[in-house]
Amino acid sequence: GTAGASAFGHAARTEAGATAASVPAGAIVSRCDPRTHARGESFGLGLRLDAVLAQGACCIAAGAFALGAERYDAAAALADALEDTRMRLESRRMASYCYEHAGNGIRAWALGIAALGVAEQLDADARRTSTLPALGVAMLRLAATPRHAGLAPVIEARMVALLGPSWRELDVQDAA
C-alpha cells in the first residue's frame, strides 16, 4: 500500500541527495518524459520503458489484451526514443501478440511486419538471441487467417533470410 511506497520514497535518494519523497512528482515524471529525452536528457527513460513493459506483461497475465496492446505501443515509442533496437523489436512483437489476442488481426499483422523491419536492423547474432523466432511463429499463425491467406510463404522466406533455414529450432526461451 501507500505505507510501503512512502517508506521506499524516504529511502530512495536522488542525484542531489534529497529524498525522492521531497521531489515533486511532476518533476520526476517530466524527467522521464520522452520529450525530455529529445532535449538530450535521458534520466529515467530506460526505467520508464521497463515499467511500461512490465505493465504490458501484467495485462497479458490478466487477459486484458487490448490494454496490453496499448502498453506495448507505448513501450515501442519509448524504445524508439532510446534507440534500443532489441526493445523496438520486442515491444512491437508483444503489441502484435496482444492485438491478435484482442481480435484485431489487422493491427497485429501491421505491427508484426513493423517488428520484422526492426529485426533487419539487428546483426545476425542479436537476431539469433532475440525473440524473432516467436515473431515468425506468430506471423505464420496470422498468415493462416483468411485476411492474410497466401502470405505464409512470404513470411517463411523472410524468416529464412533473417535467421536461416532452421529458424524454428532456435531457442525462444519463454516468449509469448
Backbone as numpy.savetxt, mean C-alpha at the origin, in Angstrom:
# Nx Ny Nz CAx CAy CAz Cx Cy Cz
-7.23 2.80 26.34 -8.03 3.99 26.34 -7.18 5.24 26.34
-7.77 6.30 26.80 -7.08 7.59 26.78 -5.99 7.65 27.83
-6.12 6.88 28.90 -5.08 6.90 29.93 -3.77 6.39 29.35
-3.84 5.31 28.55 -2.64 4.77 27.93 -2.06 5.76 26.93
-2.93 6.40 26.15 -2.45 7.37 25.17 -1.82 8.55 25.88
-2.42 8.96 26.99 -1.87 10.09 27.73 -0.52 9.73 28.32
-0.41 8.53 28.87 0.86 8.11 29.45 1.92 8.03 28.36
1.54 7.51 27.19 2.49 7.44 26.08 2.91 8.84 25.68
1.95 9.75 25.58 2.24 11.13 25.18 3.22 11.79 26.12
3.09 11.52 27.41 4.01 12.14 28.38 5.40 11.52 28.30
5.47 10.26 27.88 6.76 9.59 27.82 7.51 9.92 26.53
6.76 10.18 25.48 7.39 10.44 24.19 8.04 11.82 24.17
9.17 11.92 23.54 9.89 13.18 23.45 9.99 13.63 22.00
9.84 14.88 21.75 10.02 15.42 20.41 11.48 15.75 20.20
11.80 16.22 19.00 13.18 16.58 18.69 13.70 17.66 19.63
12.83 18.57 20.04 13.27 19.68 20.89 13.31 19.29 22.36
12.88 18.07 22.69 12.93 17.62 24.07 11.64 17.86 24.83
10.67 18.54 24.25 9.38 18.73 24.91 8.60 17.43 24.82
7.69 17.22 25.74 6.88 16.01 25.66 5.89 16.15 24.53
5.53 15.01 23.92 4.56 15.03 22.82 3.24 15.62 23.29
2.89 15.41 24.55 1.63 15.93 25.07 1.61 17.46 25.07
2.79 18.10 25.11 2.83 19.55 25.14 2.82 20.17 23.74
2.91 19.33 22.70 2.87 19.83 21.32 1.43 19.78 20.83
0.89 20.88 20.32 -0.49 20.85 19.81 -0.64 19.79 18.73
-1.77 19.07 18.76 -2.00 17.99 17.79 -1.90 18.51 16.37
-2.39 19.70 16.11 -2.33 20.25 14.77 -0.91 20.40 14.26
0.01 20.69 15.14 1.41 20.84 14.73 1.97 19.50 14.30
1.61 18.45 15.01 2.09 17.12 14.65 1.49 16.69 13.32
0.17 16.87 13.16 -0.50 16.48 11.93 0.07 17.25 10.75
0.29 18.56 10.91 0.82 19.33 9.78 2.21 18.88 9.40
3.01 18.41 10.36 4.35 17.93 10.06 4.31 16.62 9.29
3.18 15.87 9.40 3.05 14.58 8.72 2.28 14.70 7.41
1.82 15.88 7.07 1.04 16.13 5.86 1.93 15.99 4.63
1.47 15.30 3.57 2.27 15.16 2.35 2.70 16.51 1.75
1.90 17.55 1.93 2.28 18.87 1.41 3.51 19.40 2.14
3.64 19.06 3.42 4.84 19.45 4.17 6.05 18.75 3.57
5.89 17.49 3.22 6.97 16.74 2.59 7.37 17.39 1.27
6.39 17.86 0.50 6.68 18.50 -0.78 7.55 19.74 -0.59
7.45 20.37 0.57 8.27 21.54 0.87 9.65 21.13 1.39
9.94 19.84 1.41 11.25 19.37 1.83 11.32 18.89 3.26
10.21 18.82 3.96 10.19 18.35 5.34 9.54 16.97 5.36
10.31 15.93 5.64 9.76 14.57 5.58 9.42 13.99 6.94
9.55 14.77 8.00 9.29 14.28 9.35 7.94 13.57 9.42
7.95 12.34 9.80 6.72 11.62 10.09 5.99 11.01 8.91
6.38 11.31 7.69 5.62 10.80 6.55 5.71 9.28 6.46
6.88 8.72 6.71 7.02 7.27 6.70 6.20 6.62 7.80
6.17 7.25 8.96 5.36 6.74 10.06 3.88 6.81 9.70
3.50 7.87 9.05 2.10 8.00 8.63 1.76 6.91 7.61
2.66 6.63 6.69 2.43 5.55 5.73 2.23 4.23 6.46
3.10 3.94 7.43 2.96 2.70 8.20 1.60 2.63 8.89
1.16 3.75 9.45 -0.13 3.78 10.16 -1.29 3.55 9.20
-1.24 4.16 8.03 -2.33 4.00 7.06 -2.35 2.57 6.52
-1.18 1.99 6.28 -1.12 0.58 5.87 -1.72 -0.32 6.94
-1.43 -0.03 8.21 -1.99 -0.82 9.31 -3.50 -0.66 9.36
-4.00 0.54 9.11 -5.45 0.75 9.09 -6.08 -0.09 7.98
-5.44 -0.12 6.82 -5.95 -0.94 5.72 -6.00 -2.41 6.10
-4.95 -2.89 6.75 -4.92 -4.30 7.18 -6.03 -4.59 8.19
-6.29 -3.65 9.08 -7.38 -3.82 10.05 -8.72 -3.88 9.35
-8.90 -3.07 8.33 -10.14 -3.09 7.56 -10.35 -4.44 6.89
-9.28 -5.00 6.33 -9.38 -6.32 5.72 -9.78 -7.36 6.76
-9.11 -7.32 7.91 -9.41 -8.28 8.97 -10.87 -8.18 9.41
-11.44 -6.98 9.35 -12.83 -6.76 9.75 -13.81 -7.01 8.60
-13.28 -7.30 7.42 -14.15 -7.50 6.26 -14.71 -6.21 5.69
-14.13 -5.08 6.06 -14.57 -3.77 5.57 -13.71 -3.39 4.36
-13.95 -4.09 3.25 -13.08 -3.95 2.09 -13.17 -2.58 1.43
-14.34 -1.97 1.37 -14.46 -0.64 0.76 -13.64 0.38 1.55
-13.71 0.32 2.86 -12.93 1.22 3.69 -11.44 0.89 3.57
-11.12 -0.38 3.49 -9.73 -0.79 3.29 -9.17 -0.24 1.99
-9.99 -0.26 0.94 -9.56 0.30 -0.35 -9.23 1.78 -0.21
-10.05 2.50 0.53 -9.78 3.94 0.74 -8.46 4.13 1.48
-8.21 3.30 2.49 -6.97 3.43 3.25 -5.76 3.13 2.37
-5.86 2.08 1.55 -4.74 1.75 0.68 -4.56 2.78 -0.43
-5.64 3.40 -0.89 -5.51 4.53 -1.83 -4.72 5.66 -1.17
-5.04 5.94 0.09 -4.31 6.98 0.83 -2.85 6.58 1.01
-2.61 5.30 1.26 -1.23 4.82 1.40 -0.46 5.00 0.10
-1.13 4.79 -1.02 -0.47 4.95 -2.32 0.00 6.39 -2.50
-0.84 7.35 -2.10 -0.45 8.76 -2.22 0.76 9.06 -1.33
0.78 8.49 -0.13 1.92 8.70 0.77 3.18 8.04 0.21
3.04 6.83 -0.31 4.20 6.14 -0.90 4.73 6.92 -2.10
3.83 7.51 -2.87 4.26 8.35 -3.99 5.06 9.54 -3.47
4.56 10.19 -2.42 5.25 11.35 -1.86 6.63 10.97 -1.33
6.75 9.77 -0.78 8.02 9.29 -0.26 8.93 8.72 -1.35
8.37 8.56 -2.54 9.11 7.94 -3.65 9.61 6.55 -3.26
8.76 5.81 -2.55 9.08 4.45 -2.09 8.42 3.47 -3.05
9.19 3.00 -4.02 8.62 2.19 -5.10 8.02 0.89 -4.59
8.68 0.24 -3.64 8.13 -1.02 -3.12 6.77 -0.79 -2.46
6.63 0.28 -1.69 5.36 0.58 -1.04 4.32 1.13 -2.03
4.79 1.74 -3.10 3.87 2.17 -4.17 3.22 0.94 -4.79
4.03 -0.11 -5.02 3.51 -1.38 -5.53 2.54 -2.00 -4.52
2.99 -2.12 -3.29 2.20 -2.82 -2.28 0.87 -2.13 -1.99
0.88 -0.82 -1.87 -0.38 -0.11 -1.57 -1.37 -0.24 -2.71
-0.90 -0.19 -3.94 -1.81 -0.36 -5.08 -2.31 -1.80 -5.18
-1.43 -2.75 -4.90 -1.85 -4.17 -4.92 -2.94 -4.41 -3.89
-2.73 -3.88 -2.70 -3.73 -4.10 -1.64 -5.02 -3.31 -1.89
-4.92 -2.12 -2.47 -6.13 -1.39 -2.84 -6.90 -2.20 -3.88
-6.19 -2.77 -4.85 -6.83 -3.61 -5.86 -7.54 -4.80 -5.22
-6.86 -5.45 -4.29 -7.42 -6.59 -3.56 -8.71 -6.17 -2.84
-8.67 -5.03 -2.18 -9.85 -4.56 -1.44 -10.99 -4.21 -2.38
-10.68 -3.52 -3.47 -11.74 -3.18 -4.42 -12.35 -4.45 -5.02
-11.52 -5.43 -5.30 -12.04 -6.70 -5.83 -13.03 -7.32 -4.84
-12.65 -7.38 -3.57 -13.50 -8.00 -2.57 -14.69 -7.13 -2.18
-14.62 -5.84 -2.49 -15.76 -4.95 -2.26 -16.72 -4.96 -3.46
-16.37 -5.70 -4.50 -17.25 -5.83 -5.66 -17.02 -4.79 -6.75
-15.90 -4.07 -6.71 -15.61 -3.07 -7.72 -14.46 -3.57 -8.60
-14.81 -4.48 -9.51 -13.81 -5.10 -10.37 -13.12 -4.13 -11.30
-13.82 -3.08 -11.72 -13.23 -2.10 -12.63 -12.07 -1.39 -11.93
-12.32 -0.90 -10.72 -11.27 -0.19 -9.97 -10.16 -1.18 -9.56
-10.53 -2.41 -9.21 -9.53 -3.42 -8.86 -8.58 -3.66 -10.03
-9.15 -3.79 -11.22 -8.34 -4.01 -12.42 -7.41 -2.82 -12.67
-7.96 -1.61 -12.61 -7.18 -0.41 -12.88 -5.99 -0.29 -11.92
-6.23 -0.55 -10.64 -5.14 -0.46 -9.67 -4.14 -1.59 -9.83
-4.62 -2.76 -10.22 -3.70 -3.87 -10.49 -2.79 -3.56 -11.66
-3.35 -2.97 -12.71 -2.53 -2.57 -13.86 -1.53 -1.49 -13.44
-1.98 -0.54 -12.61 -1.08 0.51 -12.11 0.04 -0.12 -11.29
-0.28 -1.11 -10.46 0.74 -1.78 -9.64 1.75 -2.51 -10.53
1.28 -3.12 -11.61 2.21 -3.77 -12.54 3.16 -2.74 -13.15
2.65 -1.55 -13.45 3.50 -0.48 -13.97 4.56 -0.07 -12.97
4.18 -0.01 -11.70 5.15 0.33 -10.65 6.19 -0.78 -10.54
5.77 -2.03 -10.65 6.69 -3.16 -10.53 7.80 -3.08 -11.58
7.49 -2.53 -12.74 8.50 -2.39 -13.79 9.64 -1.47 -13.36
9.40 -0.61 -12.38 10.42 0.33 -11.90 11.37 -0.31 -10.89
11.01 -1.48 -10.37 11.87 -2.19 -9.42 12.92 -2.99 -10.18
14.09 -3.16 -9.57 15.07 -4.02 -10.20 14.64 -5.48 -10.02
15.30 -6.37 -10.73 14.89 -7.78 -10.76 14.88 -8.40 -9.36
15.90 -8.12 -8.55 15.94 -8.69 -7.19 14.78 -8.18 -6.34
14.49 -6.90 -6.43 13.38 -6.33 -5.65 12.05 -6.91 -6.11
11.88 -7.14 -7.40 10.63 -7.75 -7.88 10.47 -9.15 -7.32
11.58 -9.92 -7.29 11.50 -11.30 -6.80 11.18 -11.38 -5.31
11.56 -10.37 -4.55 11.30 -10.41 -3.11 10.07 -9.58 -2.72
9.35 -9.08 -3.70 8.15 -8.29 -3.43 6.92 -9.20 -3.44
5.77 -8.61 -3.30 4.50 -9.35 -3.38 3.95 -9.36 -4.80
4.80 -9.09 -5.78 4.39 -9.11 -7.18 3.74 -10.44 -7.59
4.26 -11.59 -7.16 3.57 -12.84 -7.53 2.11 -12.87 -7.06
1.84 -12.35 -5.87 0.45 -12.31 -5.39 -0.40 -11.40 -6.28
0.20 -10.30 -6.75 -0.52 -9.42 -7.67 -0.84 -10.17 -8.96
0.12 -10.92 -9.47 -0.11 -11.69 -10.69 -1.27 -12.67 -10.54
-1.30 -13.38 -9.42 -2.39 -14.32 -9.15 -3.73 -13.58 -9.10
-3.75 -12.43 -8.42 -4.98 -11.64 -8.32 -5.42 -11.13 -9.69
-4.47 -10.68 -10.50 -4.83 -10.19 -11.83 -5.36 -11.31 -12.71
-4.82 -12.51 -12.58 -5.36 -13.64 -13.34 -6.77 -13.98 -12.86
-7.02 -13.84 -11.57 -8.36 -14.05 -11.02 -9.33 -13.02 -11.62
-8.91 -11.76 -11.68 -9.75 -10.72 -12.28 -9.94 -10.95 -13.78
-8.91 -11.48 -14.44 -9.00 -11.74 -15.87 -9.97 -12.87 -16.19
-10.34 -13.64 -15.18 -11.31 -14.72 -15.37 -12.75 -14.22 -15.33
-12.95 -12.94 -15.05 -14.30 -12.37 -15.00 -14.73 -11.97 -16.41
-16.04 -11.93 -16.67 -16.52 -11.57 -18.02 -15.97 -10.23 -18.53
-15.88 -9.24 -17.67 -15.41 -7.91 -18.11 -13.98 -7.96 -18.66
-13.15 -8.83 -18.12 -11.73 -8.89 -18.52 -11.40 -10.20 -19.23
-12.43 -10.85 -19.75 -12.24 -12.14 -20.43 -11.23 -11.97 -21.57
-10.37 -12.95 -21.70 -9.39 -12.95 -22.76 -8.09 -12.23 -22.41
-8.01 -11.61 -21.25 -6.81 -10.86 -20.88 -5.82 -11.67 -20.05
-6.19 -12.89 -19.69 -5.28 -13.72 -18.91 -3.94 -13.93 -19.63
-3.91 -14.19 -20.93 -2.61 -14.35 -21.60 -1.75 -13.08 -21.55
-2.39 -11.92 -21.57 -1.65 -10.66 -21.48 -1.00 -10.53 -20.09
-1.77 -10.84 -19.05 -1.25 -10.79 -17.68 -0.14 -11.82 -17.51
-0.37 -13.02 -18.00 0.65 -14.08 -17.90 1.95 -13.63 -18.56
1.86 -13.06 -19.75 3.06 -12.61 -20.46 3.77 -11.50 -19.69
3.00 -10.61 -19.10 3.62 -9.52 -18.34 4.33 -10.05 -17.10
3.71 -11.02 -16.43 4.33 -11.60 -15.24 5.60 -12.36 -15.61
5.59 -13.06 -16.73 6.79 -13.77 -17.18 7.89 -12.76 -17.50
7.51 -11.64 -18.12 8.51 -10.61 -18.43 9.10 -10.01 -17.16
8.29 -9.86 -16.12 8.74 -9.24 -14.88 9.50 -10.20 -13.96
9.07 -11.47 -13.93 9.62 -12.41 -12.94 10.18 -13.70 -13.51
9.96 -13.95 -14.78 10.41 -15.20 -15.38 9.29 -16.22 -15.46
9.53 -17.30 -16.19 8.47 -18.28 -16.45 7.97 -19.04 -15.22
8.76 -19.11 -14.17 8.31 -19.83 -12.97 7.87 -18.85 -11.88
7.28 -17.74 -12.26 6.89 -16.69 -11.31 5.92 -17.19 -10.25
5.07 -18.17 -10.58 4.10 -18.67 -9.59 4.76 -19.41 -8.45
5.97 -19.88 -8.66 6.68 -20.64 -7.63 7.42 -19.76 -6.62
7.48 -18.45 -6.87 8.18 -17.56 -5.96 7.42 -17.45 -4.65
8.17 -17.35 -3.57 7.58 -17.24 -2.23 6.91 -15.89 -2.08
5.59 -15.88 -1.83 4.86 -14.63 -1.63 4.56 -14.42 -0.15
5.16 -15.21 0.69 4.98 -15.12 2.14 3.49 -15.16 2.50
3.03 -14.23 3.30 1.63 -14.21 3.73 0.84 -13.13 3.03
1.16 -12.87 1.78 0.46 -11.80 1.05 -1.01 -12.15 0.88
-1.85 -11.12 0.96 -3.30 -11.32 0.80 -3.60 -11.70 -0.63
